[in-house]
Coordinates of C-alpha atoms in Angstrom, one line a residue:
X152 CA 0.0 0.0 0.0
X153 CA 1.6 2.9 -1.2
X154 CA 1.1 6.3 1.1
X155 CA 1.1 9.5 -0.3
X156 CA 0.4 13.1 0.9
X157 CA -3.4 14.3 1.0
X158 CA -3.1 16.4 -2.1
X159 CA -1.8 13.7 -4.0
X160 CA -4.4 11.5 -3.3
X161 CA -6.6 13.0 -5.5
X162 CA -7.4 12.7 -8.8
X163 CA -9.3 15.5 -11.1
X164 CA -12.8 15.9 -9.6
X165 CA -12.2 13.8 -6.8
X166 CA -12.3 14.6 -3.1
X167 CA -10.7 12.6 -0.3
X168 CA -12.5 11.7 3.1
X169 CA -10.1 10.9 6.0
X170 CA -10.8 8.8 8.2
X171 CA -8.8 9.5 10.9
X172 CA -8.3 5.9 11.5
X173 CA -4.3 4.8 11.4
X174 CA -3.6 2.2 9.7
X175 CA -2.1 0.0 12.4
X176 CA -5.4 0.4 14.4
X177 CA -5.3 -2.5 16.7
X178 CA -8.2 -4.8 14.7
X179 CA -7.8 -8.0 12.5
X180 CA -10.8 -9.3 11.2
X181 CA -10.8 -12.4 9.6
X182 CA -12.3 -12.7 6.3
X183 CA -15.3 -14.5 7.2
X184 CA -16.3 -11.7 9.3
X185 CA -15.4 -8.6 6.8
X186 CA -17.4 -10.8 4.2
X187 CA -20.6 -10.8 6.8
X188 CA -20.5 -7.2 8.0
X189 CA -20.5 -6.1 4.0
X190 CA -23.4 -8.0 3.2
X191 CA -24.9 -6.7 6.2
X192 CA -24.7 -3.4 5.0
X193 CA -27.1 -4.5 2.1
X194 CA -29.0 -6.5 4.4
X195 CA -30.0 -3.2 6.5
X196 CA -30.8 -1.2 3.7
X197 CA -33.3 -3.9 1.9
X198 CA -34.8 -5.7 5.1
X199 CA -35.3 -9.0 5.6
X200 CA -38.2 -9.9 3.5
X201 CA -37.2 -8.4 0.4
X202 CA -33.6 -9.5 0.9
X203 CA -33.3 -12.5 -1.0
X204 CA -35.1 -10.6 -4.2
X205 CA -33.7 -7.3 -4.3
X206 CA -29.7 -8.4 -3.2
X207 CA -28.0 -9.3 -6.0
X208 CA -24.5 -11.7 -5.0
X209 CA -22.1 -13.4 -7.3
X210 CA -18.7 -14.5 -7.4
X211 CA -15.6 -14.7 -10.2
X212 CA -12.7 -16.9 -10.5
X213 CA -10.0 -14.6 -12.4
X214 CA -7.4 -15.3 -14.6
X215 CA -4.6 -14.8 -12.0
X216 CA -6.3 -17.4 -9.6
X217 CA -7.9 -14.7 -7.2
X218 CA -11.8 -14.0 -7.1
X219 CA -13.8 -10.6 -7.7
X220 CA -17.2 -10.9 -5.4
X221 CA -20.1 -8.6 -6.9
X222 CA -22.9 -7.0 -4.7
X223 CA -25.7 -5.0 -5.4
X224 CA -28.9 -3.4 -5.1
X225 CA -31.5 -1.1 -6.4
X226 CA -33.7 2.0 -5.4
X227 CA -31.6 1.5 -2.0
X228 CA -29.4 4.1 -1.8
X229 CA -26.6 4.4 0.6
X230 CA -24.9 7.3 2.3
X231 CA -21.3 7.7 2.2
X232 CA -21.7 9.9 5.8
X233 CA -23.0 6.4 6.7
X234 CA -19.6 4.8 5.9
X235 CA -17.7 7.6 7.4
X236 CA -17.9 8.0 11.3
X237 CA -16.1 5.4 13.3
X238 CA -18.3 4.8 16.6
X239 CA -21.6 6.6 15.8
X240 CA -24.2 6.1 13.1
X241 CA -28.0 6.8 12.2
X242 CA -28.9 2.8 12.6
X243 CA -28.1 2.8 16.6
X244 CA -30.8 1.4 18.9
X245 CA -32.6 0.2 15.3
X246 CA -34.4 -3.1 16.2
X247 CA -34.5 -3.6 12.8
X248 CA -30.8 -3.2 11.9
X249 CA -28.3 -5.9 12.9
X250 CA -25.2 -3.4 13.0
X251 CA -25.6 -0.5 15.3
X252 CA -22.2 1.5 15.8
X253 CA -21.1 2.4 12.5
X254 CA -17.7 1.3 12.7
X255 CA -17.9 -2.3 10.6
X256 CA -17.5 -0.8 6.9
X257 CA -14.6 0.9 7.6
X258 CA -12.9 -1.7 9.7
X259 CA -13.7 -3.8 6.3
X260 CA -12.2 -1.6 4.3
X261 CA -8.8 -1.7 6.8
X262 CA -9.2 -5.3 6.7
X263 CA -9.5 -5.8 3.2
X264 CA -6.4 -3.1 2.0
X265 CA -4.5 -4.8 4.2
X266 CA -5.3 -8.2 2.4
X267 CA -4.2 -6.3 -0.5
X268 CA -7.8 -6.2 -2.0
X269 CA -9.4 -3.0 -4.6
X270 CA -12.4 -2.5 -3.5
X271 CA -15.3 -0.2 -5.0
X272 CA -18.4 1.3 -3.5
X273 CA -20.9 3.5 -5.6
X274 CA -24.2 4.6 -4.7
X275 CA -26.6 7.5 -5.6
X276 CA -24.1 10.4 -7.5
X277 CA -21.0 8.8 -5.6
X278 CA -18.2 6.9 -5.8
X279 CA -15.4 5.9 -3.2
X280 CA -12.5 3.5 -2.8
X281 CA -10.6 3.0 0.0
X282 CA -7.2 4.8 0.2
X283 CA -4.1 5.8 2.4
X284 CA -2.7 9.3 3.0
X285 CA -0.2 10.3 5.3
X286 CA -0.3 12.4 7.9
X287 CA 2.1 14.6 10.4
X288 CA 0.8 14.1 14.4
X289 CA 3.7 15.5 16.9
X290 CA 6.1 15.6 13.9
X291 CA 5.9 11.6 12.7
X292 CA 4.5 11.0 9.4
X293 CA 1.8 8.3 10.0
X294 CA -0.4 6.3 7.5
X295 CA -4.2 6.7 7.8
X296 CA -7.1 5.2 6.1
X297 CA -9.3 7.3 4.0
X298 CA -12.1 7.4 1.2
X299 CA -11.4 8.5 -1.9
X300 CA -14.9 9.7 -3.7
X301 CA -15.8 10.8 -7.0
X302 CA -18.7 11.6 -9.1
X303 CA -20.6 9.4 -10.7
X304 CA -24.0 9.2 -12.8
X305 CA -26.8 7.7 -10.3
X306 CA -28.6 4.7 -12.1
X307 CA -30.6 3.9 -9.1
X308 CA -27.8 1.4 -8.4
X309 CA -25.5 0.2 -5.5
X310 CA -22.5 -1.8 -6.3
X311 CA -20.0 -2.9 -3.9
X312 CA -17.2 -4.5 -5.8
X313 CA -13.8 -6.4 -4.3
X314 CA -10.9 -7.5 -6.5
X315 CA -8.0 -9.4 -5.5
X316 CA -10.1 -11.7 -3.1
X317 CA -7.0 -14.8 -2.1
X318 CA -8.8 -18.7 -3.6
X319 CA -8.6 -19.6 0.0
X320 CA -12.0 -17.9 0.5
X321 CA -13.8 -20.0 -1.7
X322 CA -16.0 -21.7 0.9
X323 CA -16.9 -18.0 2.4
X324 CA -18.2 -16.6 0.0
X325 CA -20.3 -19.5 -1.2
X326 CA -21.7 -19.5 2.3
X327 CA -22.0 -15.4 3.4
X328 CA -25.3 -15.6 2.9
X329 CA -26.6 -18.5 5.0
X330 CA -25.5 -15.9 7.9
X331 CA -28.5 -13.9 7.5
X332 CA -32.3 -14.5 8.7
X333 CA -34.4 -14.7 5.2
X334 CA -37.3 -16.4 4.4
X335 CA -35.4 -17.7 1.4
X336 CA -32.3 -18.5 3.4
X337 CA -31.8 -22.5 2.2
X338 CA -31.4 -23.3 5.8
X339 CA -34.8 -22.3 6.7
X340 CA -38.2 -24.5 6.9
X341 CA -41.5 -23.8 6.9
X342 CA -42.5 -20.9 9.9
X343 CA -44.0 -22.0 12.9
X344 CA -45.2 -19.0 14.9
X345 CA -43.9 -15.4 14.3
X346 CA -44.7 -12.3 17.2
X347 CA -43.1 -9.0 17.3
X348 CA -40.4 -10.5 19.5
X349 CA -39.3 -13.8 18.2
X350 CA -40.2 -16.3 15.5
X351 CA -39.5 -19.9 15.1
X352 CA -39.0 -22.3 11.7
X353 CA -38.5 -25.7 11.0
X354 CA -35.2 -26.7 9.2
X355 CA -34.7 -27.4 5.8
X356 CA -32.7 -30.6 4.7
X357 CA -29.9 -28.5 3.6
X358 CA -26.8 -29.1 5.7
X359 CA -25.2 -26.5 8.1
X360 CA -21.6 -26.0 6.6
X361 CA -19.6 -26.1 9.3
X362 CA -16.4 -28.3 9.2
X363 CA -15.5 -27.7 12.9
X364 CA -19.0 -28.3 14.4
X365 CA -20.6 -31.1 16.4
X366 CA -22.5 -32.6 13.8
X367 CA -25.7 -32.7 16.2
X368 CA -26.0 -29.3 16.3
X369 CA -29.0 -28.9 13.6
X370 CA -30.3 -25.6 14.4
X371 CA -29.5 -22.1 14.4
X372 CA -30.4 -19.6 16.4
X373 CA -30.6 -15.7 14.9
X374 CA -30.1 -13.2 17.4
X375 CA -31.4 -9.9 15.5
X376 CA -31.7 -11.6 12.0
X377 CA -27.9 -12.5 12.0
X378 CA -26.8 -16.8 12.6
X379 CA -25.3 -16.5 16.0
X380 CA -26.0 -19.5 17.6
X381 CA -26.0 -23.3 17.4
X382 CA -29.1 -25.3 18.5
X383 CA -28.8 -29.2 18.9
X384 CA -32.3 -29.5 17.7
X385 CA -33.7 -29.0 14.6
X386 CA -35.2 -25.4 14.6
X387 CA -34.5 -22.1 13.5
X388 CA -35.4 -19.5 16.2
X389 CA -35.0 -15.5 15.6
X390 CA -34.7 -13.9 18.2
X391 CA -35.6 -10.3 17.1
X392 CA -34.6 -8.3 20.5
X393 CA -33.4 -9.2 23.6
X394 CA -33.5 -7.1 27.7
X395 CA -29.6 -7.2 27.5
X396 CA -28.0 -6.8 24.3
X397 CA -25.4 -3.9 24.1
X398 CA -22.2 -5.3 24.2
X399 CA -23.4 -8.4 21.6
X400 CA -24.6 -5.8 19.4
X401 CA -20.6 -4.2 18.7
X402 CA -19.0 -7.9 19.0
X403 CA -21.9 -9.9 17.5
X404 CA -19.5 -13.0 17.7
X405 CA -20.7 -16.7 17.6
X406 CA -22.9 -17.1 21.5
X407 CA -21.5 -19.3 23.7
X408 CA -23.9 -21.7 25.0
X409 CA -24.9 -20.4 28.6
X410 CA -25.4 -17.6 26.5
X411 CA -28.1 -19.0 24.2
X412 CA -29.8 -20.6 27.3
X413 CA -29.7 -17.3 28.7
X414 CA -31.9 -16.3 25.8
X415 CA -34.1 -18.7 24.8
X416 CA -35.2 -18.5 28.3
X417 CA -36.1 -14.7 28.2
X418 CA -37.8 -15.6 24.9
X419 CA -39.9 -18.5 26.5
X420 CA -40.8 -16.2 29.4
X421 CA -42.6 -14.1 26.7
X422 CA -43.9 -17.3 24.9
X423 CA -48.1 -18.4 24.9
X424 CA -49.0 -21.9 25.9
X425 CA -49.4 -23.1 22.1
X426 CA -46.0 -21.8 21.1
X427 CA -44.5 -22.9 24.2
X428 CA -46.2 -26.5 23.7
X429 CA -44.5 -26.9 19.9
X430 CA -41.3 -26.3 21.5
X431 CA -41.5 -27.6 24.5
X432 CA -42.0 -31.4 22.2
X433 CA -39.1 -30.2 19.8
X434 CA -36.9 -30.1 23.2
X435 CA -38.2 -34.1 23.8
X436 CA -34.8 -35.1 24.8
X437 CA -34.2 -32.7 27.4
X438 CA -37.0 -33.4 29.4
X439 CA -34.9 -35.8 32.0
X440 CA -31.9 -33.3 32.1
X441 CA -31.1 -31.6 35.6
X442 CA -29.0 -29.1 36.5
X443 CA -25.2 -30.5 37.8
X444 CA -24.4 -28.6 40.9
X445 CA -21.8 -29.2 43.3
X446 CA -20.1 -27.0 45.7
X447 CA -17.1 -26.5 43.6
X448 CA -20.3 -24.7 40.8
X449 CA -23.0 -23.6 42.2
X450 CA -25.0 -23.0 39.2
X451 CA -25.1 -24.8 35.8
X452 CA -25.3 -22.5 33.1
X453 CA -25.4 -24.9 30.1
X454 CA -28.7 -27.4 31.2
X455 CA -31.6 -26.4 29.5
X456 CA -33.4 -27.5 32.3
X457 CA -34.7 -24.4 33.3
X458 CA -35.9 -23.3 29.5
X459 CA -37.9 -26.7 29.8
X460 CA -39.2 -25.9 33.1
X461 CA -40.3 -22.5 31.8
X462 CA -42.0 -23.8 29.1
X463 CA -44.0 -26.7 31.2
X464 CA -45.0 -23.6 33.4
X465 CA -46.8 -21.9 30.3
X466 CA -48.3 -24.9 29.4
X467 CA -49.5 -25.9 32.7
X468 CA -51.8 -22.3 32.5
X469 CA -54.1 -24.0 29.6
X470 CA -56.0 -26.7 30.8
X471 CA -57.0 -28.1 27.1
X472 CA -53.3 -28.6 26.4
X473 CA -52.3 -30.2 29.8
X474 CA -55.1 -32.8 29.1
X475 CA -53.4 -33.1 25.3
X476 CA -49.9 -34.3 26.7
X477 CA -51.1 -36.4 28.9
X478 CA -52.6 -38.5 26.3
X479 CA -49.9 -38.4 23.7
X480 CA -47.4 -39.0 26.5
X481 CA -48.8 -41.4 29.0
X482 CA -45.6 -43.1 29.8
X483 CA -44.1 -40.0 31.7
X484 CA -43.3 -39.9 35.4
X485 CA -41.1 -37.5 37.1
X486 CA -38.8 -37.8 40.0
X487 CA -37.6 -35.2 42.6
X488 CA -33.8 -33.6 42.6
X489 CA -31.6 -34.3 45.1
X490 CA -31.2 -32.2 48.1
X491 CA -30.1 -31.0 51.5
X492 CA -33.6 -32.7 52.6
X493 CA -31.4 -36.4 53.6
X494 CA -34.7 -37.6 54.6
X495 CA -36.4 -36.8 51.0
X496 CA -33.2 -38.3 49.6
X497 CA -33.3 -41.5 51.2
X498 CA -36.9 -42.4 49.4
X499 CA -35.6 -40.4 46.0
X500 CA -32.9 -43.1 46.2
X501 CA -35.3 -46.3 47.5
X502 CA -37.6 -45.2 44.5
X503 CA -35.2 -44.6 42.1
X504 CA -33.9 -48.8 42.8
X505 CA -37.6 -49.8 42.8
X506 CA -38.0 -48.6 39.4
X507 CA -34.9 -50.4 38.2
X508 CA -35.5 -53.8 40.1
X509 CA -39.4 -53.5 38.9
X510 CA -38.0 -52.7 35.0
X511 CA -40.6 -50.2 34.8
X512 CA -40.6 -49.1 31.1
X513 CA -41.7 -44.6 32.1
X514 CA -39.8 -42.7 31.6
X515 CA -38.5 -40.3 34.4
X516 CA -38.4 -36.4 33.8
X517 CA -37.7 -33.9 35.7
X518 CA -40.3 -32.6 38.6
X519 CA -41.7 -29.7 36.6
X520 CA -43.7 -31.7 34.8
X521 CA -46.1 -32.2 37.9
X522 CA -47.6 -29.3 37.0
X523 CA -48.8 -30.9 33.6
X524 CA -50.1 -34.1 35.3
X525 CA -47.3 -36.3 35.1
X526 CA -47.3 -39.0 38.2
X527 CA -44.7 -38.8 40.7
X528 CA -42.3 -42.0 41.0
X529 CA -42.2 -41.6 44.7
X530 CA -46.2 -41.8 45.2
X531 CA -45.7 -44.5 42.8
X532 CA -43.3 -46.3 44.8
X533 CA -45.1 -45.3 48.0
X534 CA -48.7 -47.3 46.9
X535 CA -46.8 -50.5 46.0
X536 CA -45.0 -50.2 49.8
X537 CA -48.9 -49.9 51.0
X538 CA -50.2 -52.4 48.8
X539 CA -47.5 -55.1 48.9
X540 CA -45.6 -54.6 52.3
X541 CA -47.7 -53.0 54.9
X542 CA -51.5 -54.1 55.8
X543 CA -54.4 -51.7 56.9
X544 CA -55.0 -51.7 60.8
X545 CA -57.7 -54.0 62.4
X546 CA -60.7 -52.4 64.1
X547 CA -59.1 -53.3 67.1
X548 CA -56.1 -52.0 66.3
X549 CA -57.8 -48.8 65.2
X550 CA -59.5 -48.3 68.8
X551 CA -56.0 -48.8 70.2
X552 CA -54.3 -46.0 67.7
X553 CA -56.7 -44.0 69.0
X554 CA -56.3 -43.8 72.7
X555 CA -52.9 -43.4 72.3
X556 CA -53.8 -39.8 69.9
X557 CA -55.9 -38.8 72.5
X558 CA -53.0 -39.3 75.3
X559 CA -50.3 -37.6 72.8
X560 CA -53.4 -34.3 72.6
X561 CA -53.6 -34.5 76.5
X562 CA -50.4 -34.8 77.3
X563 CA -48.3 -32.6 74.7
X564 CA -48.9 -28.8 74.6
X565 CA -50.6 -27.2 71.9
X566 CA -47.5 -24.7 71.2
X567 CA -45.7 -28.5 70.0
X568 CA -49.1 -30.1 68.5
X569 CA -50.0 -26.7 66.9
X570 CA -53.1 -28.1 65.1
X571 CA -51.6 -30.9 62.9
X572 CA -53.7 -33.4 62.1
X573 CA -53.3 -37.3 63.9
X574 CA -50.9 -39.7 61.2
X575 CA -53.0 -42.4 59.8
X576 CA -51.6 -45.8 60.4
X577 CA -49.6 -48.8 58.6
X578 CA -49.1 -52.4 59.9
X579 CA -46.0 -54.6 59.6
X580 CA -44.8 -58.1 60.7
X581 CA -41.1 -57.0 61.0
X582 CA -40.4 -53.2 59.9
X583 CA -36.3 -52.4 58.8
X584 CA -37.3 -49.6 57.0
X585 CA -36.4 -45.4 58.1
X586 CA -38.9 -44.1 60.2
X587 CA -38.8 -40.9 58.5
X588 CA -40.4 -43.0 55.3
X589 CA -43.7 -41.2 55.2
X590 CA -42.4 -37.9 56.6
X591 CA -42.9 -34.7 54.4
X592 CA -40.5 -32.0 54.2
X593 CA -43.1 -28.4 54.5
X594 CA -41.8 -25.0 55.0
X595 CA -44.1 -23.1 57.7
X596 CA -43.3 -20.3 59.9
X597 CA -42.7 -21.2 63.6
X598 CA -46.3 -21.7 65.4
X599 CA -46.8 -18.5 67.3
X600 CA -45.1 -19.3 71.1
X601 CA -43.9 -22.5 69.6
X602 CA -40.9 -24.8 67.5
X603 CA -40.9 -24.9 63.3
X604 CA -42.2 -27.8 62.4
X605 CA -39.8 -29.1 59.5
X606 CA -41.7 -32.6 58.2
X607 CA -45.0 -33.8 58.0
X608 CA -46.1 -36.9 59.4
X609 CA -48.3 -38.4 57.0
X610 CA -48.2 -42.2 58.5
X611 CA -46.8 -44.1 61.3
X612 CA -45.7 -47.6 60.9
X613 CA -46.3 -50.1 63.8
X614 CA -45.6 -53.5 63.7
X615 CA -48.0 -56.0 65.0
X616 CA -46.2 -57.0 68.2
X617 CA -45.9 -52.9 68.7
X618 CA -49.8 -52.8 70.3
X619 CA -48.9 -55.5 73.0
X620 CA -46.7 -54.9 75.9
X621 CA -46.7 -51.7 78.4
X622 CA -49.2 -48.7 77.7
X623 CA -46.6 -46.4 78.9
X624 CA -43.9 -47.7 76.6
X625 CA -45.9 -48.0 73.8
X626 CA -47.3 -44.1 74.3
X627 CA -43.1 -43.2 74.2
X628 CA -42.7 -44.7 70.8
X629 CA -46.0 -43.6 69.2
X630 CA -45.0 -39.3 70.9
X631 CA -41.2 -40.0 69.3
X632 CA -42.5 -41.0 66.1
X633 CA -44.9 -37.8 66.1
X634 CA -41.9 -35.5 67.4
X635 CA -39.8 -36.0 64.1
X636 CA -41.8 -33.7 62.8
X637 CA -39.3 -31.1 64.3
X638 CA -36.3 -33.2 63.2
X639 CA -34.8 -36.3 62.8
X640 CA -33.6 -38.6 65.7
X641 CA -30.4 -36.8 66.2
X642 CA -31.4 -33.3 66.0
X643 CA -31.8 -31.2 68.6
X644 CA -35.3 -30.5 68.5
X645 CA -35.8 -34.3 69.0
X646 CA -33.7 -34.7 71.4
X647 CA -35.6 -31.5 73.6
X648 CA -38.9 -32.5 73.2
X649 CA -37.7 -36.0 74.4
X650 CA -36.2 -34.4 77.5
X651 CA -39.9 -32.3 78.3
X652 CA -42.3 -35.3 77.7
X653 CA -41.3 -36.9 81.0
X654 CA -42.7 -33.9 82.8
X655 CA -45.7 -33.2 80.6
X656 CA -46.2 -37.1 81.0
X657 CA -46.0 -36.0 85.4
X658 CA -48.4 -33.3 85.0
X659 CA -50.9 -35.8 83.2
X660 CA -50.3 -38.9 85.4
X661 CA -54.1 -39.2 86.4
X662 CA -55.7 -38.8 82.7
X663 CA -52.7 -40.8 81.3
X664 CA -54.0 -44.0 84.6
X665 CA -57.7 -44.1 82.8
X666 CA -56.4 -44.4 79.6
X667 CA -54.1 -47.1 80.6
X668 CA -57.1 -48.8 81.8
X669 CA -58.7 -48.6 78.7
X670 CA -56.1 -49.4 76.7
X671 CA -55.6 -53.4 79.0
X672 CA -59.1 -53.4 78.3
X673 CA -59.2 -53.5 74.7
X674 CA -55.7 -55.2 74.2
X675 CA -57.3 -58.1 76.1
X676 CA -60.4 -58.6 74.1
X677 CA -60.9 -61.5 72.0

């Protein structure tokens, strides 16, 4: 690149635009992405849906082995004050325009003379080529970047033109258009739903070119009608605007994928059921996925997990499509997640091996899907304990349950019984299983003048020797097992209310003697 002085820049007639832009400027674009932010130029100028008839793009091989790309447009007229300003530029804050500080044609143009390209752009009565001057800042003579622009007769036209384009480049230019969001665009299916926020297509059978990508990743996600994302299912999703978006909209580099999970779940907050529905069945094979957490990462910013629970939540509001899923997926259940509950974790695990010793053919997904019907595996698991290894209580043994609630309600305080209702009641010939197996973990405030209750005792299971034997000993048992409701056996709320029952027992001696008497009654009947 030759540098000469301003005035001999300039030809007869011509004028010459500096830049002010050195030529050393600390950028280096590859080609790929000079090629995209040229046609992007166009593509801002025409729109999206007229893009693919009114862009006019073609390639030529040369005789000295380099390539001369060709594009153009008509009755689109571009102004050269728009190719001038680095940092600033009429299309900012322009939903509609994927480029928004101005800077990307004249970066191109640095890119491409330093490539040793020609390039040509003419539009309206105008013509400029890219040039270099030379300047004098505190006495050094340095080389800047400028337009040199000419007159020219305005056929309605606008021609970009680069010569001198390296063989190497073959594949990009062939594919700079598949970049862009068009109807047309070879990579795009049929639509699927369209709103002033996002839209969603199906995917053609065409290929995505990509030599260095996972060959699962299908789909493409547009992020302000440019490709900028990689989908592993087979969609197209345009993503028209976005809450956060002003530093992708100077870099507008390829998203990393915490990034394009990050999205899609803003987008499917603003999604209706029906939409959310469709998508929610494209993303079939993420159902079962949960987030990986451990203390080393505290969050997992890759699952789509939480785009799928999103989307179960909008379905879950329409009633006519919860009852749809259910029928054309009857073979769902879901299991909880494991957490800091170790109770709730002990039967996540039990259930989890009942499904695999029972070779249950459901599938398991994650709890979300609750809220569309789905059955729980641990209720599951739960009936078949009921049904196959405990047995319903004899009337007999029913009377005797009985007396000892009606000890446990004269004998405990309220500020510990605080309204719950009495546990129903399991048998068993010879129980080895946790006692906190039908405890319920519930989040309540503390009982006003009382403890937090942390579980819910649903059932109590007593095996049938348990209802013969000392009244008083019995009455221990049954007021422990209704005391883990504040915490397991080794907690100290356990271990408290363990400590106070002997006096509340002392203070109730006389009530506690009848129903003792009762209680030999009844256990001695035939």
């Amino acid at each position: 690149m030759e540098s000469r002085g301003m005035d001999e820049v300039l030809k007869s007639g011509e004028k010459l635009v500096p830049l002010d832009i050195v030529l050393d400027y600390p950028v280096n674009w590859e080609f790929w992405k000079v090629l995209r932010d040229l046609i992007q130029n166009f593509y801002d100028s025409i729109g999206y849906k007229n893009f693919k008839q009114e862009f006019e793009y073609h390639s030529m091989l040369e005789a000295d082995g380099r390539i001369t790309l060709v594009m153009k447009t008509r009755n689109h007229p571009f102004s050269y004050e728009w190719l001038t300003y680095l940092g600033g530029s009429t299309k900012t804050g322009k939903d509609d325009f994927i480029g928004n500080y101005g800077e990307g044609f004249k970066v191109c143009m640095l890119c491409l003379m330093r490539m040793e390209c020609q390039v040509t752009m003419e539009s309206q009565d105008w013509k400029l080529s890219p040039c270099v001057y030379s300047r004098e800042i505190d006495g050094k003579q340095l080389d800047m970047l400028g337009y040199q622009v000419s007159k020219r007769y305005d056929d309605g036209n606008t021609i970009l033109t680069v010569c001198g384009i390296d063989s190497c480049y073959k594949n990009e230019i062939q594919e700079g258009m598949l970049n862009f969001f068009y109807p047309e665009n070879p990579l795009v299916g049929e639509k699927i739903v369209e709103t002033d926020t996002y839209a969603i297509y199906g995917r053609s059978d065409v290929p995505v070119p990509c030599d260095d990508w996972n060959a699962d990743i299908i789909g493409i996600l547009f992020f302000r009608y440019l490709a900028r994302g990689r989908l592993p299912f087979p969609l197209i999703i345009l993503l028209k605007r976005y809450c956060d978006y002003s530093e992708e909209k100077r870099a507008r580099n390829l998203l990393k994928n915490y990034q394009i999970t990050e999205m899609l779940y803003w987008m499917a907050e603003l999604m209706r059921a029906e939409d959310s529905y469709m998508l929610l069945i494209r993303l079939k094979y993420y159902w079962d996925e949960l987030p990986k957490i451990s203390k080393e990462n505290r969050m997992d910013i890759t699952t789509w997990y939480y785009v799928i629970c999103q989307l179960v939540r909008n379905v879950s509001q329409d009633e006519e499509l919860c009852t749809r899923f259910r029928k054309e997926y009857p073979n769902l259940i879901y299991l909880e997640r494991i957490s800091s509950d170790i109770v709730q974790n002990r039967k996540i695990k039990a259930a989890r091996e009942w499904y695999w010793i029972q070779k249950r053919k459901e599938w398991i997904v994650n709890p979300v899907f609750r809220l569309l019907g789905v059955p729980s595996l641990l209720e599951m698991h739960r009936k078949d304990e009921e049904n196959n290894v405990y047995k319903q209580p004899t009337q007999k043994q029913r009377r005797l349950w009985e007396l000892l609630e009606t000890a446990y309600r004269i004998t405990v305080p309220n500020s510990v019984i605080q309204g719950e209702e009495p546990p129903g009641l399991l048998i068993c010939e010879h129980y080895k299983g946790s006692p906190m197996a039908f405890a319920k973990r519930i989040y309540v405030p503390a009982f006003e003048g009382g403890r937090k209750r942390k579980y819910k005792i649903e059932k109590i299971v007593m095996e049938e020797s348990g209802f013969y034997g000392n009244f008083y000993e019995i009455f221990l048992k049954y007021s422990e097992a209704r005391f883990r409701a504040f915490g397991t056996d080794r907690s100290r709320g356990m271990a408290s209310l363990l400590t106070c029952l002997g006096g509340w027992m002392m203070n109730q001696s006389e009530e506690l003697k009848k129903i003792c008497i009762c209680w030999e009654e009844i256990a001695h009947e035939d």
